[in-house]
Tab-separated table of C-alpha atoms and ligand atoms in Angstrom:
chain	number	residue	atom	x	y	z
B	1	UNK	CA	-0.017	-0.175	-0.024
B	2	UNK	CA	1.467	3.440	-0.814
B	3	UNK	CA	0.036	6.889	-0.694
B	4	UNK	CA	0.847	10.087	-2.563
B	5	UNK	CA	1.863	12.635	0.063
B	6	UNK	CA	1.848	16.294	-1.045
B	7	UNK	CA	4.776	18.656	0.078
B	8	UNK	CA	2.503	21.374	1.552
B	9	UNK	CA	-0.949	21.332	3.245
B	10	UNK	CA	-3.484	23.558	4.857
B	11	UNK	CA	-2.998	24.288	8.580
B	12	UNK	CA	-4.267	26.529	11.311
B	13	UNK	CA	-1.168	28.043	12.722
B	14	UNK	CA	-0.973	29.990	16.037
B	15	UNK	CA	1.992	32.281	15.832
B	16	UNK	CA	2.110	33.566	19.369
B	17	UNK	CA	-0.097	32.586	22.110
B	18	UNK	CA	-2.711	35.256	22.935
B	19	UNK	CA	-1.639	37.567	20.090
B	20	UNK	CA	-4.127	36.218	17.534
B	21	UNK	CA	-6.142	33.226	17.035
B	22	UNK	CA	-5.225	30.612	14.382
B	23	UNK	CA	-4.225	31.902	10.824
B	24	UNK	CA	-5.000	29.403	8.164
B	25	UNK	CA	-1.824	28.676	5.883
B	26	UNK	CA	-2.057	26.692	2.718
B	27	UNK	CA	1.518	26.216	2.215
B	28	UNK	CA	2.557	24.623	5.474
B	29	UNK	CA	5.113	21.824	4.982
B	30	UNK	CA	4.320	18.037	5.215
B	31	UNK	CA	7.083	15.754	6.469
B	32	UNK	CA	8.186	13.069	3.991
B	33	UNK	CA	8.349	9.366	4.870
B	34	UNK	CA	12.174	9.696	4.942
B	35	UNK	CA	11.977	12.585	7.381
B	36	UNK	CA	9.944	10.488	10.035
B	37	UNK	CA	11.897	9.387	13.011
B	38	UNK	CA	11.535	5.661	14.196
B	39	UNK	CA	8.256	5.421	16.013
B	40	UNK	CA	6.657	8.251	14.199
B	41	UNK	CA	3.801	7.822	11.699
B	42	UNK	CA	2.323	10.369	9.261
B	43	UNK	CA	-1.622	10.633	9.460
B	44	UNK	CA	-3.846	12.023	6.833
B	45	UNK	CA	-6.713	13.487	8.822
B	46	UNK	CA	-10.337	13.037	8.084
B	47	UNK	CA	-11.689	15.265	10.904
B	48	UNK	CA	-10.909	16.788	14.287
B	49	UNK	CA	-12.852	17.920	17.298
B	50	UNK	CA	-12.352	21.299	18.728
B	51	UNK	CA	-11.674	21.175	22.643
B	52	UNK	CA	-11.812	24.131	25.039
B	53	UNK	CA	-8.304	23.115	25.723
B	54	UNK	CA	-7.372	24.236	22.287
B	55	UNK	CA	-8.761	27.688	23.085
B	56	UNK	CA	-6.792	27.833	26.409
B	57	UNK	CA	-3.630	26.892	24.345
B	58	UNK	CA	-4.320	29.656	21.726
B	59	UNK	CA	-5.117	32.350	24.322
B	60	UNK	CA	-2.169	31.350	26.387
B	61	UNK	CA	-4.289	31.479	29.629
B	62	UNK	CA	-2.839	28.615	31.609
B	63	UNK	CA	0.263	28.804	33.802
B	64	UNK	CA	2.184	26.511	31.293
B	65	UNK	CA	2.592	27.770	27.803
B	66	UNK	CA	2.128	25.944	24.579
B	67	UNK	CA	5.165	25.757	22.045
B	68	UNK	CA	4.738	28.284	19.347
B	69	UNK	CA	4.286	28.634	16.351
B	70	UNK	CA	1.795	25.975	17.126
B	71	UNK	CA	-0.886	23.854	15.177
B	72	UNK	CA	-3.573	23.040	17.843
B	73	UNK	CA	-5.998	20.205	17.992
B	74	UNK	CA	-6.004	16.825	19.602
B	75	UNK	CA	-9.278	14.965	18.781
B	76	UNK	CA	-8.199	13.732	15.343
B	77	UNK	CA	-9.240	10.685	13.368
B	78	UNK	CA	-7.226	9.831	10.122
B	79	UNK	CA	-5.406	7.277	8.074
B	80	UNK	CA	-1.800	6.235	8.501
B	81	UNK	CA	0.015	7.064	5.322
B	82	UNK	CA	3.655	6.661	6.271
B	83	UNK	CA	5.581	5.156	9.073
B	84	UNK	CA	9.200	5.940	10.003
B	85	UNK	CA	11.953	3.722	8.928
B	86	UNK	CA	13.358	1.349	11.621
B	87	UNK	CA	10.231	1.411	13.724
B	88	UNK	CA	10.470	-1.636	15.845
B	89	UNK	CA	7.370	-3.641	17.139
B	90	UNK	CA	5.049	-1.470	15.247
B	91	UNK	CA	1.434	-2.148	16.447
B	92	UNK	CA	-0.138	-0.353	13.482
B	93	UNK	CA	0.222	-0.573	9.639
B	94	UNK	CA	-0.301	1.718	6.638
B	95	UNK	CA	-3.913	2.367	5.912
B	96	UNK	CA	-5.138	1.810	9.491
B	97	UNK	CA	-7.682	4.292	10.585
B	98	UNK	CA	-6.600	5.725	14.048
B	99	UNK	CA	-7.314	8.324	16.560
B	100	UNK	CA	-4.945	11.099	17.888
B	101	UNK	CA	-5.293	12.105	21.521
B	102	UNK	CA	-3.959	14.921	23.686
B	103	UNK	CA	-1.333	12.476	24.920
B	104	UNK	CA	0.472	11.917	21.632
B	105	UNK	CA	3.379	9.873	23.181
B	106	UNK	CA	4.971	9.001	26.362
B	107	UNK	CA	8.169	6.859	27.144
B	108	UNK	CA	6.208	3.884	28.471
B	109	UNK	CA	9.120	2.966	30.745
B	110	UNK	CA	9.005	5.535	33.688
B	111	UNK	CA	7.273	4.898	36.851
B	112	UNK	CA	4.086	6.774	35.781
B	113	UNK	CA	3.911	4.810	32.433
B	114	UNK	CA	4.451	1.628	34.206
B	115	UNK	CA	1.609	2.393	36.568
B	116	UNK	CA	-0.763	3.187	33.803
B	117	UNK	CA	-0.574	6.981	34.383
B	118	UNK	CA	1.017	7.716	31.000
B	119	UNK	CA	-0.425	11.234	31.016
B	120	UNK	CA	2.091	12.150	33.842
B	121	UNK	CA	5.098	10.783	31.962
B	122	UNK	CA	7.873	13.589	32.067
B	123	UNK	CA	8.537	12.860	28.467
B	124	UNK	CA	4.970	13.107	27.480
B	125	UNK	CA	4.337	14.778	23.992
B	126	UNK	CA	1.006	16.808	23.853
B	127	UNK	CA	-0.995	17.045	20.659
B	128	UNK	CA	-1.649	20.674	19.799
B	129	UNK	CA	0.593	21.887	22.725
B	130	UNK	CA	4.057	20.754	22.648
B	131	UNK	CA	3.794	19.011	19.258
B	132	UNK	CA	1.851	20.047	16.259
B	133	UNK	CA	-1.631	18.879	16.340
B	134	UNK	CA	-4.812	17.908	14.330
B	135	UNK	CA	-5.789	21.368	12.820
B	136	UNK	CA	-4.086	20.375	9.669
B	137	UNK	CA	-4.473	18.083	6.727
B	138	UNK	CA	-1.459	15.894	7.951
B	139	UNK	CA	0.095	15.229	11.377
B	140	UNK	CA	3.071	13.443	12.735
B	141	UNK	CA	1.990	10.997	15.469
B	142	UNK	CA	3.451	8.190	17.336
B	143	UNK	CA	2.662	4.562	16.716
B	144	UNK	CA	2.493	3.349	20.217
B	145	UNK	CA	0.051	6.048	21.217
B	146	UNK	CA	-2.424	6.234	18.327
B	147	UNK	CA	-5.676	4.465	19.033
B	148	UNK	CA	-7.440	2.133	16.463
B	149	UNK	CA	-10.970	3.308	15.691
B	150	UNK	CA	-13.414	0.333	15.663
B	151	UNK	CA	-14.482	-0.778	12.350
B	152	UNK	CA	-17.825	0.757	11.165
B	153	UNK	CA	-17.583	3.671	13.719
B	154	UNK	CA	-18.115	6.920	11.836
B	155	UNK	CA	-14.953	9.112	12.042
B	156	UNK	CA	-16.865	12.408	12.715
B	157	UNK	CA	-18.729	10.647	15.661
B	158	UNK	CA	-15.536	9.094	16.850
B	159	UNK	CA	-13.338	12.313	16.908
B	160	UNK	CA	-14.440	13.892	20.318
B	161	UNK	CA	-14.298	10.659	22.065
B	162	UNK	CA	-10.549	10.870	21.818
B	163	UNK	CA	-10.461	13.810	24.350
B	164	UNK	CA	-13.800	14.805	25.682
B	165	UNK	CA	-14.960	11.118	25.868
B	166	UNK	CA	-11.836	9.573	27.226
B	167	UNK	CA	-11.454	12.278	29.771
B	168	UNK	CA	-15.004	12.105	31.190
B	169	UNK	CA	-14.992	8.326	30.870
B	170	UNK	CA	-12.017	7.985	33.112
B	171	UNK	CA	-13.090	10.641	35.630
B	172	UNK	CA	-16.421	8.654	36.043
B	173	UNK	CA	-14.567	5.356	36.291
B	174	UNK	CA	-12.587	6.728	39.173
B	175	UNK	CA	-15.223	8.621	40.880
B	176	UNK	CA	-16.011	5.834	43.553
B	177	UNK	CA	-19.588	5.527	42.422
B	178	UNK	CA	-22.054	2.477	41.868
B	179	UNK	CA	-25.229	2.173	40.001
B	180	UNK	CA	-28.116	4.236	41.589
B	181	UNK	CA	-25.627	6.824	43.022
B	182	UNK	CA	-26.172	10.583	42.202
B	183	UNK	CA	-23.483	12.453	40.232
B	184	UNK	CA	-23.442	16.278	39.857
B	185	UNK	CA	-21.885	17.499	36.402
B	186	UNK	CA	-21.133	21.197	36.307
B	187	UNK	CA	-20.464	22.005	32.672
B	188	UNK	CA	-22.867	19.300	31.510
B	189	UNK	CA	-23.923	21.234	28.228
B	190	UNK	CA	-20.416	21.532	26.911
B	191	UNK	CA	-18.215	19.161	24.816
B	192	UNK	CA	-16.962	17.188	27.827
B	193	UNK	CA	-20.173	17.557	29.895
B	194	UNK	CA	-22.586	16.192	27.351
B	195	UNK	CA	-20.454	13.005	26.987
B	196	UNK	CA	-20.080	12.786	30.808
B	197	UNK	CA	-24.006	12.616	31.073
B	198	UNK	CA	-23.937	9.732	28.806
B	199	UNK	CA	-21.058	7.759	30.244
B	200	UNK	CA	-22.639	8.392	33.735
B	201	UNK	CA	-25.945	6.768	32.431
B	202	UNK	CA	-24.105	3.836	31.104
B	203	UNK	CA	-22.893	3.149	34.722
B	204	UNK	CA	-26.422	3.468	35.959
B	205	UNK	CA	-25.781	6.789	37.603
B	206	UNK	CA	-28.429	9.398	38.390
B	207	UNK	CA	-27.404	12.731	36.754
B	208	UNK	CA	-27.884	16.259	38.030
B	209	UNK	CA	-26.695	18.468	35.068
B	210	UNK	CA	-25.393	21.972	35.820
B	211	UNK	CA	-24.921	24.621	32.973
B	212	UNK	CA	-26.795	27.424	31.538
B	213	UNK	CA	-29.271	28.160	28.638
B	214	UNK	CA	-32.252	26.589	26.900
B	215	UNK	CA	-30.180	24.743	24.271
B	216	UNK	CA	-27.801	23.005	26.833
B	217	UNK	CA	-30.849	22.378	29.120
B	218	UNK	CA	-32.644	20.595	26.262
B	219	UNK	CA	-29.576	18.681	25.299
B	220	UNK	CA	-28.598	17.341	28.803
B	221	UNK	CA	-32.351	16.322	29.536
B	222	UNK	CA	-32.502	14.403	26.192
B	223	UNK	CA	-29.266	12.485	27.019
B	224	UNK	CA	-30.681	11.216	30.152
B	225	UNK	CA	-29.998	13.820	32.928
B	226	UNK	CA	-32.638	13.459	35.599
B	227	UNK	CA	-32.380	17.027	36.903
B	228	UNK	CA	-31.279	20.383	35.474
B	229	UNK	CA	-29.742	23.385	37.361
B	230	UNK	CA	-29.106	26.622	35.543
B	231	UNK	CA	-25.970	28.077	37.296
B	232	UNK	CA	-27.026	31.665	36.246
B	233	UNK	CA	-30.552	31.380	37.479
B	234	UNK	CA	-30.287	29.181	40.557
B	235	UNK	CA	-30.539	31.017	43.957
B	236	UNK	CA	-28.787	28.195	45.844
B	237	UNK	CA	-27.245	25.309	44.129
B	238	UNK	CA	-26.476	23.421	47.211
B	239	UNK	CA	-29.888	23.509	48.442
B	240	UNK	CA	-31.258	22.378	45.066
B	241	UNK	CA	-28.921	19.362	45.088
B	242	UNK	CA	-29.572	18.515	48.467
B	243	UNK	CA	-33.389	18.518	47.974
B	244	UNK	CA	-32.930	16.219	44.865
B	245	UNK	CA	-30.897	13.674	46.639
B	246	UNK	CA	-33.038	13.298	49.701
B	247	UNK	CA	-31.144	15.801	51.941
B	248	UNK	CA	-27.827	13.996	51.930
B	249	UNK	CA	-26.135	15.474	48.807
B	250	UNK	CA	-24.556	13.757	45.854
B	251	UNK	CA	-22.151	10.867	45.783
B	252	UNK	CA	-19.772	12.553	43.222
B	253	UNK	CA	-19.145	15.439	41.106
B	254	UNK	CA	-17.208	15.568	37.865
B	255	UNK	CA	-16.488	19.127	37.171
B	256	UNK	CA	-15.825	20.050	33.469
B	257	UNK	CA	-16.824	23.716	33.961
B	258	UNK	CA	-14.257	26.178	32.468
B	259	UNK	CA	-14.475	28.610	35.402
B	260	UNK	CA	-13.432	28.288	39.080
B	261	UNK	CA	-17.005	29.082	40.020
B	262	UNK	CA	-18.016	25.556	38.809
B	263	UNK	CA	-15.914	24.150	41.740
B	264	UNK	CA	-16.914	26.422	44.533
B	265	UNK	CA	-19.810	24.583	46.189
B	266	UNK	CA	-18.925	20.960	45.606
B	267	UNK	CA	-17.604	20.130	48.922
B	268	UNK	CA	-21.056	21.415	50.302
B	269	UNK	CA	-23.256	19.559	48.034
B	270	UNK	CA	-21.497	16.291	48.243
B	271	UNK	CA	-22.590	13.829	50.734
B	272	UNK	CA	-20.315	12.196	53.386
B	273	UNK	CA	-17.710	9.936	51.611
B	274	UNK	CA	-18.336	11.806	48.282
B	275	UNK	CA	-15.762	12.467	45.529
B	276	UNK	CA	-14.898	15.557	43.687
B	277	UNK	CA	-13.292	14.891	40.271
B	278	UNK	CA	-11.524	17.977	39.062
B	279	UNK	CA	-11.433	18.130	35.273
B	280	UNK	CA	-12.137	21.657	33.913
B	281	UNK	CA	-8.996	23.728	33.685
B	282	UNK	CA	-9.476	27.385	34.402
B	283	UNK	CA	-5.989	28.791	34.155
B	284	UNK	CA	-5.470	30.708	37.281
B	285	UNK	CA	-8.479	29.985	39.517
B	286	UNK	CA	-8.317	28.312	42.949
B	287	UNK	CA	-11.203	26.955	44.846
B	288	UNK	CA	-11.916	27.491	48.501
B	289	UNK	CA	-13.519	24.688	50.500
B	290	UNK	CA	-13.936	24.231	54.150
B	291	UNK	CA	-11.189	22.146	55.582
B	292	UNK	CA	-13.427	21.239	58.570
B	293	UNK	CA	-16.173	19.724	56.393
B	294	UNK	CA	-13.767	18.151	53.867
B	295	UNK	CA	-12.345	16.168	56.834
B	296	UNK	CA	-15.604	15.812	58.749
B	297	UNK	CA	-17.400	14.476	55.728
B	298	UNK	CA	-14.534	12.310	54.521
B	299	UNK	CA	-14.427	14.100	51.002
B	300	UNK	CA	-12.245	12.687	48.371
B	301	UNK	CA	-10.739	15.433	46.009
B	302	UNK	CA	-9.026	14.144	42.810
B	303	UNK	CA	-7.289	15.742	39.818
B	304	UNK	CA	-8.312	13.632	36.611
B	305	UNK	CA	-6.308	14.442	33.530
B	306	UNK	CA	-7.352	12.892	30.231
B	307	UNK	CA	-6.678	9.077	30.097
B	308	UNK	CA	-4.126	6.385	29.156
B	309	UNK	CA	-4.268	4.062	26.149
B	310	UNK	CA	-6.548	1.441	27.864
B	311	UNK	CA	-9.126	4.329	28.895
B	312	UNK	CA	-9.157	5.297	25.177
B	313	UNK	CA	-9.962	1.827	23.930
B	314	UNK	CA	-12.668	1.414	26.515
B	315	UNK	CA	-14.285	4.856	25.852
B	316	UNK	CA	-14.187	4.352	22.041
B	317	UNK	CA	-15.680	0.756	22.434
B	318	UNK	CA	-18.644	2.047	24.414
B	319	UNK	CA	-19.305	4.861	21.965
B	320	UNK	CA	-18.837	2.493	18.808
B	321	UNK	CA	-21.588	0.391	20.234
B	322	UNK	CA	-23.867	3.393	20.259
B	323	UNK	CA	-24.183	3.791	24.127
B	324	UNK	CA	-22.680	7.203	24.000
B	325	UNK	CA	-23.068	9.670	21.086
B	326	UNK	CA	-21.253	12.841	20.503
B	327	UNK	CA	-23.762	15.650	19.723
B	328	UNK	CA	-21.718	17.764	17.159
B	329	UNK	CA	-21.961	20.181	14.402
B	330	UNK	CA	-19.651	19.507	11.419
B	331	UNK	CA	-17.828	22.498	10.090
B	332	UNK	CA	-14.656	23.314	8.253
B	333	UNK	CA	-11.185	24.496	9.401
B	334	UNK	CA	-11.840	27.958	8.383
B	335	UNK	CA	-14.689	28.094	10.968
B	336	UNK	CA	-12.054	27.502	13.776
B	337	UNK	CA	-11.978	31.135	15.001
B	338	UNK	CA	-15.896	31.405	15.044
B	339	UNK	CA	-15.820	28.175	16.991
B	340	UNK	CA	-13.511	29.600	19.547
B	341	UNK	CA	-15.730	32.667	19.857
B	342	UNK	CA	-18.827	30.485	20.340
B	343	UNK	CA	-16.996	28.573	23.202
B	344	UNK	CA	-15.993	31.913	24.853
B	345	UNK	CA	-19.645	33.125	24.723
B	346	UNK	CA	-20.892	29.701	25.946
B	347	UNK	CA	-23.021	29.063	22.833
B	348	UNK	CA	-21.591	25.702	21.680
B	349	UNK	CA	-23.909	23.086	22.984
B	350	UNK	CA	-22.029	19.615	22.741
B	351	UNK	CA	-19.095	19.839	20.240
B	352	UNK	CA	-17.850	21.244	17.025
B	353	UNK	CA	-15.951	18.777	14.664
B	354	UNK	CA	-14.142	19.962	11.700
B	355	UNK	CA	-14.155	18.203	8.327
B	356	UNK	CA	-10.444	17.817	7.224
B	357	UNK	CA	-11.047	15.630	4.071
B	358	UNK	CA	-11.210	18.317	1.271
I	1	NAD	P1	-16.991	23.619	26.683
I	1	NAD	O1	-16.707	25.167	26.475
I	1	NAD	O2	-17.437	22.907	25.611
I	1	NAD	O3	-17.856	23.440	27.945
I	1	NAD	C1	-17.593	24.011	29.187
I	1	NAD	C2	-19.016	24.189	29.834
I	1	NAD	O4	-18.898	24.729	31.098
I	1	NAD	C3	-19.903	25.259	28.959
I	1	NAD	O5	-21.042	24.624	28.559
I	1	NAD	C4	-20.114	26.345	30.152
I	1	NAD	O6	-21.410	26.929	29.973
I	1	NAD	C5	-19.942	25.599	31.444
I	1	NAD	N1	-19.668	26.413	32.614
I	1	NAD	C6	-18.982	27.508	32.728
I	1	NAD	N2	-19.035	27.913	33.932
I	1	NAD	C7	-19.818	27.233	34.579
I	1	NAD	C8	-20.185	27.075	35.980
I	1	NAD	N3	-19.974	28.097	36.975
I	1	NAD	N4	-20.996	26.117	36.428
I	1	NAD	C9	-21.492	25.238	35.498
I	1	NAD	N5	-21.030	25.199	34.219
I	1	NAD	C10	-20.386	26.135	33.807
I	1	NAD	O7	-15.458	23.262	27.084
I	1	NAD	P2	-14.951	21.624	26.952
I	1	NAD	O8	-14.222	21.471	25.772
I	1	NAD	O9	-16.047	20.618	27.518
I	1	NAD	O10	-13.809	21.706	28.254
I	1	NAD	C11	-14.008	22.033	29.460
I	1	NAD	C12	-12.810	22.244	30.362
I	1	NAD	O11	-12.182	20.989	30.526
I	1	NAD	C13	-11.768	23.135	29.833
I	1	NAD	O12	-11.242	23.816	30.790
I	1	NAD	C14	-10.796	22.158	29.201
I	1	NAD	O13	-9.402	22.715	29.064
I	1	NAD	C15	-10.740	21.087	30.241
I	1	NAD	N6	-10.321	19.800	29.856
I	1	NAD	C16	-9.780	19.039	30.813
I	1	NAD	C17	-9.133	17.722	30.584
I	1	NAD	C18	-8.510	17.053	31.650
I	1	NAD	O14	-7.736	16.093	31.262
I	1	NAD	N7	-8.744	17.283	32.765
I	1	NAD	C19	-9.361	17.239	29.199
I	1	NAD	C20	-10.060	18.066	28.183
I	1	NAD	C21	-10.559	19.292	28.586
I	2	ZN	ZN1	-9.407	18.182	24.907
């Protein structure tokens, strides 16, 4: 099998974080097969999701900065069209349809990788942050970390499972919950949140969705949330959650809100033994919670950062069987800037996926 690889491509390039959003270039170089290092592969993209993380990276609003000039994007699906010479034990082959995650590569040999916490590897390469990502027609990726896309699973539907899906699937997996428990999802109407509603339902959890606006309310309730709280309208979120949960509070909260405010009351609305999974990444916010009640109620607080290769396989498998469906609008690479504006204004319910085929 061989593929014709062009020398140049269309790509959305961020020249300096914060200065401007992405500029679409049509003459960005594509690496040749001979230029790929062992372990690298060249992927021709079919589509890519747009995650709020890409917006944080472009704006430079995190305490750690992306490498610039930068091509963002980390929810890509495409075909392997070249593999670096002298790649040993290669788990993929030319023509395979694979997914690209935020965690593009890790060493697989350090303590973190050996314990299955590949995302904490000191040598981790991050798509669209430390290495070029998927807002381009071609991307260099890494044979040990690309994820096979199950046969028959539509690429556009699969794209956002690679970050939004994997991340929320893992956060729920480690949230110390069992079927019948209550879970609160602040940020439920966004890209991560609307998948969290569905992964929670596949675990038999009872979902309280928190977000704002009629479109997100409709989406969350249609996906199986049992209750909805509009954070801009509620006078007392803690009281509402306690009332819904028979006075005791929820068993867990997976917080995918992009603002610190989404974290603030969690320790108060969780029941004793409850678990707070921190997922949303406001750059500089901190959250205050009562030390006394954190101890007195035996509250667990966990940071949950994307997922490892196994989480990706599991999250995709559930979605490929139709139990979790990404609610997305398909757009073009030229729509990236307006998509970022929509995310900033809070008007994107679910996800935007960009078509990269043409
Ligand atoms: P998004 O913009 O699609 O969704 C965020 C949602 O949060 C929006 O619907 C918004 O209305 C809602 N929100 C804002 N303030 C809120 C509040 N006070 N209470 C409840 N809801 C509130 O963004 P996304 O792509 O879903 O990403 C969400 C966050 O998760 C981002 O900060 C992103 O960087 C982060 N993220 C983290 C990981 C991880 O590994 N932990 C992985 C991917 C993304
Ligand atoms: Zn992401």
